[in-house]
PDB file of C-alpha atoms in Angstrom:
ATOM      1  CA  MET D   1     -36.055 -55.432  18.259  1.00 58.00           C
ATOM      2  CA  ALA D   2     -33.087 -55.889  19.817  1.00 61.00           C
ATOM      3  CA  GLU D   3     -30.420 -58.566  18.764  1.00 67.00           C
ATOM      4  CA  PRO D   4     -30.007 -61.082  21.520  1.00 65.00           C
ATOM      5  CA  LEU D   5     -26.362 -61.746  23.460  1.00 63.00           C
ATOM      6  CA  PRO D   6     -24.114 -64.098  21.816  1.00 62.00           C
ATOM      7  CA  SER D   7     -23.438 -67.183  24.062  1.00 62.00           C
ATOM      8  CA  THR D   8     -20.713 -66.937  26.140  1.00 64.00           C
ATOM      9  CA  GLY D   9     -20.628 -71.301  26.449  1.00 63.00           C
ATOM     10  CA  PRO D  10     -21.092 -73.658  30.008  1.00 69.00           C
ATOM     11  CA  ARG D  11     -18.972 -71.462  32.616  1.00 76.00           C
ATOM     12  CA  ILE D  12     -16.596 -73.817  34.469  1.00 78.00           C
ATOM     13  CA  PRO D  13     -16.802 -73.377  38.649  1.00 81.00           C
ATOM     14  CA  GLY D  14     -14.255 -71.735  40.280  1.00 82.00           C
ATOM     15  CA  ILE D  15     -12.653 -70.178  37.078  1.00 85.00           C
ATOM     16  CA  GLY D  16     -12.806 -66.577  39.240  1.00 86.00           C
ATOM     17  CA  LEU D  17     -11.380 -67.949  42.394  1.00 88.00           C
ATOM     18  CA  ALA D  18      -8.300 -69.892  39.944  1.00 89.00           C
ATOM     19  CA  LYS D  19      -8.044 -66.548  37.990  1.00 89.00           C
ATOM     20  CA  GLY D  20      -8.007 -64.943  41.554  1.00 89.00           C
ATOM     21  CA  LEU D  21      -4.671 -67.250  42.935  1.00 91.00           C
ATOM     22  CA  ALA D  22      -3.249 -66.705  40.423  1.00 91.00           C
ATOM     23  CA  VAL D  23      -2.588 -62.868  39.961  1.00 91.00           C
ATOM     24  CA  THR D  24      -1.270 -63.512  43.952  1.00 90.00           C
ATOM     25  CA  LEU D  25       0.972 -66.297  43.205  1.00 90.00           C
ATOM     26  CA  ARG D  26       3.074 -63.528  40.637  1.00 89.00           C
ATOM     27  CA  THR D  27       2.326 -61.239  43.096  1.00 86.00           C
ATOM     28  CA  MET D  28       4.171 -63.120  45.838  1.00 86.00           C
ATOM     29  CA  THR D  29       7.019 -64.299  44.057  1.00 86.00           C
ATOM     30  CA  LYS D  30       8.120 -60.636  42.805  1.00 85.00           C
ATOM     31  CA  LYS D  31      11.017 -58.828  44.336  1.00 83.00           C
ATOM     32  CA  THR D  32       9.275 -56.978  47.016  1.00 78.00           C
ATOM     33  CA  VAL D  33      10.025 -53.160  46.289  1.00 79.00           C
ATOM     34  CA  THR D  34       8.769 -51.510  49.504  1.00 83.00           C
ATOM     35  CA  ALA D  35      11.601 -48.820  51.204  1.00 82.00           C
ATOM     36  CA  GLN D  36      11.649 -49.378  54.476  1.00 86.00           C
ATOM     37  CA  TYR D  37      11.587 -45.627  55.556  1.00 88.00           C
ATOM     38  CA  PRO D  38      13.131 -44.368  57.693  1.00 86.00           C
ATOM     39  CA  ASP D  39      15.960 -46.326  57.393  1.00 88.00           C
ATOM     40  CA  ALA D  40      16.418 -46.160  53.622  1.00 87.00           C
ATOM     41  CA  GLN D  41      15.367 -42.109  52.313  1.00 86.00           C
ATOM     42  CA  PRO D  42      13.379 -42.047  49.212  1.00 88.00           C
ATOM     43  CA  ASP D  43      15.033 -41.169  45.886  1.00 87.00           C
ATOM     44  CA  LEU D  44      13.215 -37.700  45.239  1.00 87.00           C
ATOM     45  CA  PRO D  45      12.520 -36.299  42.448  1.00 85.00           C
ATOM     46  CA  PRO D  46      14.512 -32.969  41.802  1.00 76.00           C
ATOM     47  CA  ARG D  47      11.788 -30.839  41.556  1.00 83.00           C
ATOM     48  CA  THR D  48      10.468 -32.297  44.699  1.00 89.00           C
ATOM     49  CA  ARG D  49       8.276 -29.377  46.722  1.00 92.00           C
ATOM     50  CA  GLY D  50       9.016 -30.441  50.142  1.00 94.00           C
ATOM     51  CA  VAL D  51       9.907 -26.934  52.477  1.00 96.00           C
ATOM     52  CA  ILE D  52      10.562 -23.526  51.498  1.00 96.00           C
ATOM     53  CA  GLY D  53      14.303 -21.601  51.758  1.00 96.00           C
ATOM     54  CA  LEU D  54      14.100 -18.564  52.165  1.00 96.00           C
ATOM     55  CA  PHE D  55      17.838 -16.160  50.795  1.00 95.00           C
ATOM     56  CA  GLU D  56      17.107 -13.118  52.681  1.00 93.00           C
ATOM     57  CA  GLU D  57      19.634 -10.823  50.868  1.00 92.00           C
ATOM     58  CA  ASN D  58      17.592 -11.401  47.943  1.00 93.00           C
ATOM     59  CA  CYS D  59      14.544  -9.834  49.790  1.00 94.00           C
ATOM     60  CA  THR D  60      13.343  -6.359  48.737  1.00 92.00           C
ATOM     61  CA  VAL D  61      10.016  -6.645  50.887  1.00 94.00           C
ATOM     62  CA  CYS D  62       7.248  -6.180  47.860  1.00 93.00           C
ATOM     63  CA  MET D  63       4.949  -8.422  49.184  1.00 94.00           C
ATOM     64  CA  LEU D  64       4.097  -9.951  46.055  1.00 95.00           C
ATOM     65  CA  CYS D  65       4.483 -13.508  47.549  1.00 96.00           C
ATOM     66  CA  ALA D  66       2.564 -12.566  50.525  1.00 96.00           C
ATOM     67  CA  ARG D  67      -0.188 -10.776  48.274  1.00 95.00           C
ATOM     68  CA  GLU D  68      -0.344 -14.004  46.058  1.00 96.00           C
ATOM     69  CA  CYS D  69      -0.828 -16.482  48.582  1.00 96.00           C
ATOM     70  CA  PRO D  70      -4.272 -17.952  48.493  1.00 95.00           C
ATOM     71  CA  ASP D  71      -3.682 -19.125  52.413  1.00 94.00           C
ATOM     72  CA  TRP D  72      -2.422 -15.512  53.432  1.00 95.00           C
ATOM     73  CA  CYS D  73       0.215 -17.585  55.157  1.00 96.00           C
ATOM     74  CA  ILE D  74       3.495 -15.817  54.625  1.00 97.00           C
ATOM     75  CA  TYR D  75       3.727 -13.024  57.474  1.00 97.00           C
ATOM     76  CA  ILE D  76       5.931  -9.950  56.620  1.00 96.00           C
ATOM     77  CA  ASP D  77       7.124  -6.940  59.000  1.00 96.00           C
ATOM     78  CA  SER D  78       9.094  -4.382  58.004  1.00 94.00           C
ATOM     79  CA  HIS D  79      10.507  -0.425  58.226  1.00 93.00           C
ATOM     80  CA  LYS D  80      12.206   2.073  56.302  1.00 92.00           C
ATOM     81  CA  GLU D  81      15.026   3.522  57.087  1.00 90.00           C
ATOM     82  CA  THR D  82      16.828   6.657  55.692  1.00 89.00           C
ATOM     83  CA  VAL D  83      19.960   6.129  53.487  1.00 84.00           C
ATOM     84  CA  PRO D  84      22.160   8.709  52.731  1.00 85.00           C
ATOM     85  CA  PRO D  85      23.155  10.006  49.427  1.00 83.00           C
ATOM     86  CA  ALA D  86      25.829   7.721  47.076  1.00 79.00           C
ATOM     87  CA  ALA D  87      27.543  11.525  46.081  1.00 81.00           C
ATOM     88  CA  PRO D  88      28.018  14.440  47.706  1.00 83.00           C
ATOM     89  CA  GLY D  89      25.025  16.753  46.888  1.00 80.00           C
ATOM     90  CA  GLY D  90      23.481  14.185  46.204  1.00 81.00           C
ATOM     91  CA  ARG D  91      19.745  13.063  47.803  1.00 85.00           C
ATOM     92  CA  GLU D  92      18.356  10.249  50.509  1.00 85.00           C
ATOM     93  CA  ARG D  93      16.949   7.693  49.759  1.00 85.00           C
ATOM     94  CA  SER D  94      14.667   5.556  51.499  1.00 88.00           C
ATOM     95  CA  ARG D  95      14.143   1.661  51.634  1.00 87.00           C
ATOM     96  CA  ASN D  96      12.515  -1.227  53.191  1.00 90.00           C
ATOM     97  CA  VAL D  97      14.300  -3.190  56.063  1.00 92.00           C
ATOM     98  CA  LEU D  98      12.825  -6.677  57.061  1.00 93.00           C
ATOM     99  CA  ASP D  99      11.866  -7.675  60.579  1.00 95.00           C
ATOM    100  CA  ARG D 100      10.457 -10.370  59.803  1.00 96.00           C
ATOM    101  CA  PHE D 101       9.965 -12.939  57.267  1.00 97.00           C
ATOM    102  CA  ALA D 102       7.565 -15.387  58.572  1.00 97.00           C
ATOM    103  CA  ILE D 103       5.366 -19.042  56.607  1.00 97.00           C
ATOM    104  CA  ASP D 104       2.867 -21.276  58.881  1.00 97.00           C
ATOM    105  CA  PHE D 105       2.697 -24.334  57.086  1.00 96.00           C
ATOM    106  CA  SER D 106      -0.013 -25.591  58.583  1.00 95.00           C
ATOM    107  CA  LEU D 107      -1.927 -23.376  56.125  1.00 96.00           C
ATOM    108  CA  CYS D 108       0.612 -23.628  53.261  1.00 96.00           C
ATOM    109  CA  MET D 109      -1.092 -25.522  50.662  1.00 95.00           C
ATOM    110  CA  TYR D 110       2.702 -26.037  48.280  1.00 95.00           C
ATOM    111  CA  CYS D 111       1.036 -24.674  45.211  1.00 95.00           C
ATOM    112  CA  GLY D 112       3.836 -22.872  44.856  1.00 94.00           C
ATOM    113  CA  ILE D 113       2.948 -18.953  43.637  1.00 96.00           C
ATOM    114  CA  CYS D 114       5.300 -17.432  45.486  1.00 96.00           C
ATOM    115  CA  ILE D 115       8.416 -19.001  44.360  1.00 96.00           C
ATOM    116  CA  GLU D 116       7.115 -18.158  41.361  1.00 95.00           C
ATOM    117  CA  VAL D 117       6.053 -14.676  41.662  1.00 96.00           C
ATOM    118  CA  CYS D 118       9.055 -13.142  43.622  1.00 95.00           C
ATOM    119  CA  PRO D 119      10.997 -11.477  41.257  1.00 93.00           C
ATOM    120  CA  PHE D 120      14.265 -11.231  42.912  1.00 92.00           C
ATOM    121  CA  ASP D 121      15.228 -15.020  43.775  1.00 92.00           C
ATOM    122  CA  ALA D 122      14.409 -15.008  47.615  1.00 95.00           C
ATOM    123  CA  LEU D 123      11.956 -18.511  47.693  1.00 96.00           C
ATOM    124  CA  PHE D 124      13.548 -21.526  47.011  1.00 95.00           C
ATOM    125  CA  TRP D 125      12.009 -25.277  46.850  1.00 95.00           C
ATOM    126  CA  SER D 126      13.765 -27.903  49.135  1.00 94.00           C
ATOM    127  CA  PRO D 127      13.163 -31.321  48.822  1.00 93.00           C
ATOM    128  CA  GLU D 128      13.436 -31.939  52.597  1.00 93.00           C
ATOM    129  CA  PHE D 129      10.124 -33.056  54.009  1.00 93.00           C
ATOM    130  CA  GLU D 130      10.981 -34.184  57.607  1.00 92.00           C
ATOM    131  CA  TYR D 131       9.726 -30.865  59.454  1.00 94.00           C
ATOM    132  CA  ALA D 132       6.763 -32.569  61.291  1.00 92.00           C
ATOM    133  CA  GLU D 133       5.695 -31.276  65.192  1.00 94.00           C
ATOM    134  CA  THR D 134       3.345 -32.171  68.088  1.00 94.00           C
ATOM    135  CA  ASP D 135       2.305 -28.096  68.370  1.00 95.00           C
ATOM    136  CA  ILE D 136       0.729 -26.896  65.408  1.00 95.00           C
ATOM    137  CA  HIS D 137       2.546 -23.418  67.002  1.00 94.00           C
ATOM    138  CA  GLU D 138       5.986 -24.863  65.761  1.00 95.00           C
ATOM    139  CA  LEU D 139       5.189 -25.418  62.160  1.00 96.00           C
ATOM    140  CA  THR D 140       5.108 -21.672  61.166  1.00 96.00           C
ATOM    141  CA  HIS D 141       9.509 -20.784  60.935  1.00 97.00           C
ATOM    142  CA  GLU D 142      10.949 -18.135  61.313  1.00 96.00           C
ATOM    143  CA  ARG D 143      13.573 -16.480  59.023  1.00 94.00           C
ATOM    144  CA  ASP D 144      16.230 -17.797  60.859  1.00 95.00           C
ATOM    145  CA  LYS D 145      14.565 -21.110  60.104  1.00 96.00           C
ATOM    146  CA  LEU D 146      13.963 -20.307  56.747  1.00 96.00           C
ATOM    147  CA  ARG D 147      17.463 -19.360  55.590  1.00 95.00           C
ATOM    148  CA  GLU D 148      18.750 -23.055  57.336  1.00 95.00           C
ATOM    149  CA  TRP D 149      16.403 -24.808  54.786  1.00 95.00           C
ATOM    150  CA  MET D 150      18.797 -23.038  51.971  1.00 94.00           C
ATOM    151  CA  TRP D 151      21.330 -24.692  52.775  1.00 93.00           C
ATOM    152  CA  THR D 152      18.820 -27.965  51.793  1.00 92.00           C
ATOM    153  CA  VAL D 153      18.089 -26.539  48.336  1.00 92.00           C
ATOM    154  CA  PRO D 154      19.697 -28.515  45.191  1.00 89.00           C
ATOM    155  CA  PRO D 155      21.578 -27.032  42.766  1.00 86.00           C
ATOM    156  CA  PRO D 156      19.121 -26.348  39.350  1.00 80.00           C
ATOM    157  CA  PRO D 157      19.171 -29.299  36.787  1.00 75.00           C
ATOM    158  CA  ALA D 158      21.315 -28.782  33.582  1.00 77.00           C
ATOM    159  CA  LEU D 159      19.358 -27.786  30.814  1.00 74.00           C
ATOM    160  CA  ASP D 160      18.507 -29.897  27.783  1.00 79.00           C
ATOM    161  CA  PRO D 161      21.066 -29.932  25.364  1.00 81.00           C
ATOM    162  CA  ALA D 162      18.289 -29.294  22.748  1.00 83.00           C
ATOM    163  CA  ALA D 163      16.840 -26.497  25.077  1.00 81.00           C
ATOM    164  CA  GLU D 164      16.519 -22.641  23.145  1.00 83.00           C
ATOM    165  CA  GLU D 165      19.477 -20.317  24.922  1.00 80.00           C
ATOM    166  CA  PRO D 166      17.957 -18.790  27.581  1.00 78.00           C
ATOM    167  CA  LYS D 167      17.344 -15.018  26.594  1.00 83.00           C
ATOM    168  CA  GLU D 168      19.852 -13.132  28.867  1.00 80.00           C
ATOM    169  CA  SER D 169      22.605 -15.506  28.281  1.00 81.00           C
ATOM    170  CA  ALA D 170      22.122 -14.866  24.359  1.00 84.00           C
ATOM    171  CA  THR D 171      21.982 -11.745  25.017  1.00 88.00           C
ATOM    172  CA  ALA D 172      25.326 -11.288  27.231  1.00 86.00           C
ATOM    173  CA  ARG D 173      27.705 -13.355  25.086  1.00 88.00           C
ATOM    174  CA  LYS D 174      26.472 -11.162  22.048  1.00 90.00           C
ATOM    175  CA  THR D 175      27.935  -8.555  23.837  1.00 90.00           C
ATOM    176  CA  ALA D 176      30.945  -9.993  25.065  1.00 90.00           C
ATOM    177  CA  GLU D 177      31.478 -11.445  21.842  1.00 91.00           C
ATOM    178  CA  LYS D 178      31.336  -7.643  20.696  1.00 91.00           C
ATOM    179  CA  LEU D 179      33.618  -6.233  23.558  1.00 91.00           C
ATOM    180  CA  ALA D 180      36.143  -8.539  22.242  1.00 90.00           C
ATOM    181  CA  ALA D 181      35.660  -8.154  19.140  1.00 90.00           C
ATOM    182  CA  ALA D 182      36.365  -3.882  19.099  1.00 88.00           C
ATOM    183  CA  GLU D 183      39.780  -4.516  21.220  1.00 87.00           C
ATOM    184  CA  SER D 184      41.468  -6.695  18.597  1.00 84.00           C
ATOM    185  CA  THR D 185      40.943  -5.021  15.771  1.00 76.00           C
ATOM    186  CA  PRO D 186      43.033  -1.759  15.888  1.00 67.00           C
ATOM    187  CA  THR D 187      41.682   1.563  15.334  1.00 58.00           C
ATOM    188  CA  ALA D 188      43.034   3.693  12.156  1.00 52.00           C
ATOM    189  CA  SER D 189      44.402   5.844  14.709  1.00 52.00           C
ATOM    190  CA  THR D 190      46.365   3.137  16.493  1.00 52.00           C
ATOM    191  CA  ALA D 191      47.249   1.244  13.480  1.00 51.00           C
ATOM    192  CA  PRO D 192      51.403   1.959  12.730  1.00 54.00           C
ATOM    193  CA  THR D 193      51.968   3.508   9.148  1.00 54.00           C
ATOM    194  CA  GLU D 194      54.943   2.281   7.279  1.00 55.00           C
ATOM    195  CA  ARG D 195      57.669   4.787   7.067  1.00 56.00           C
ATOM    196  CA  THR D 196      60.637   4.559   4.372  1.00 55.00           C
ATOM    197  CA  ASP D 197      64.097   5.160   4.610  1.00 55.00           C
ATOM    198  CA  PRO D 198      64.801   8.098   2.266  1.00 52.00           C
ATOM    199  CA  GLN D 199      68.574   6.367   1.511  1.00 56.00           C
ATOM    200  CA  GLU D 200      66.693   3.085   0.737  1.00 53.00           C
ATOM    201  CA  GLN D 201      65.131   4.638  -2.111  1.00 52.00           C
ATOM    202  CA  GLY D 202      68.180   4.344  -3.811  1.00 53.00           C
ATOM    203  CA  GLY D 203      67.741   8.143  -5.249  1.00 51.00           C
ATOM    204  CA  GLU D 204      70.070  10.872  -6.310  1.00 51.00           C
ATOM    205  CA  SER D 205      70.934  13.482  -4.238  1.00 44.00           C
TER     206      SER D 205
END
């Protein structure tokens, strides 16, 4: 058999209304925190996902970003051209030349997969978000406009002082230390040898 609920005592009429008014009065006396945008620009976090910038010189037209995009909103066109050999008697090579790189931000879901999979650091996040358009076709940014967004990309944040040193930096530092130690240590062939003068030995002739 279920136990009866304990009695809460007589209820005071209007107690709920009094509590609601108390919350309203406390809120009215607090200082407002509303930012008057666009007169006051918001203080955005350093990793804000606003728009994507393209560093064209690093793009090798590997198509990884376009293939991994869940929304298929990246359009890339390229052609191949022959590069003459670097040395006489060498073999000619072919390389991809970028003709078009566009991102349709009306389809983009800002997942950041394209930036993460790029092996050559050609795509970057910019905190800029003021690029609304009245025509949806204007939201397709070609490579010239994507390059302009690169100038708004903030520098990378400083590493945590307690963080582990990156492997690339550790390898480069150890290699530089080994080269410096090898240059400062004289070898057996270059070390000076002591020479004695027969007159300083004081021997009889």
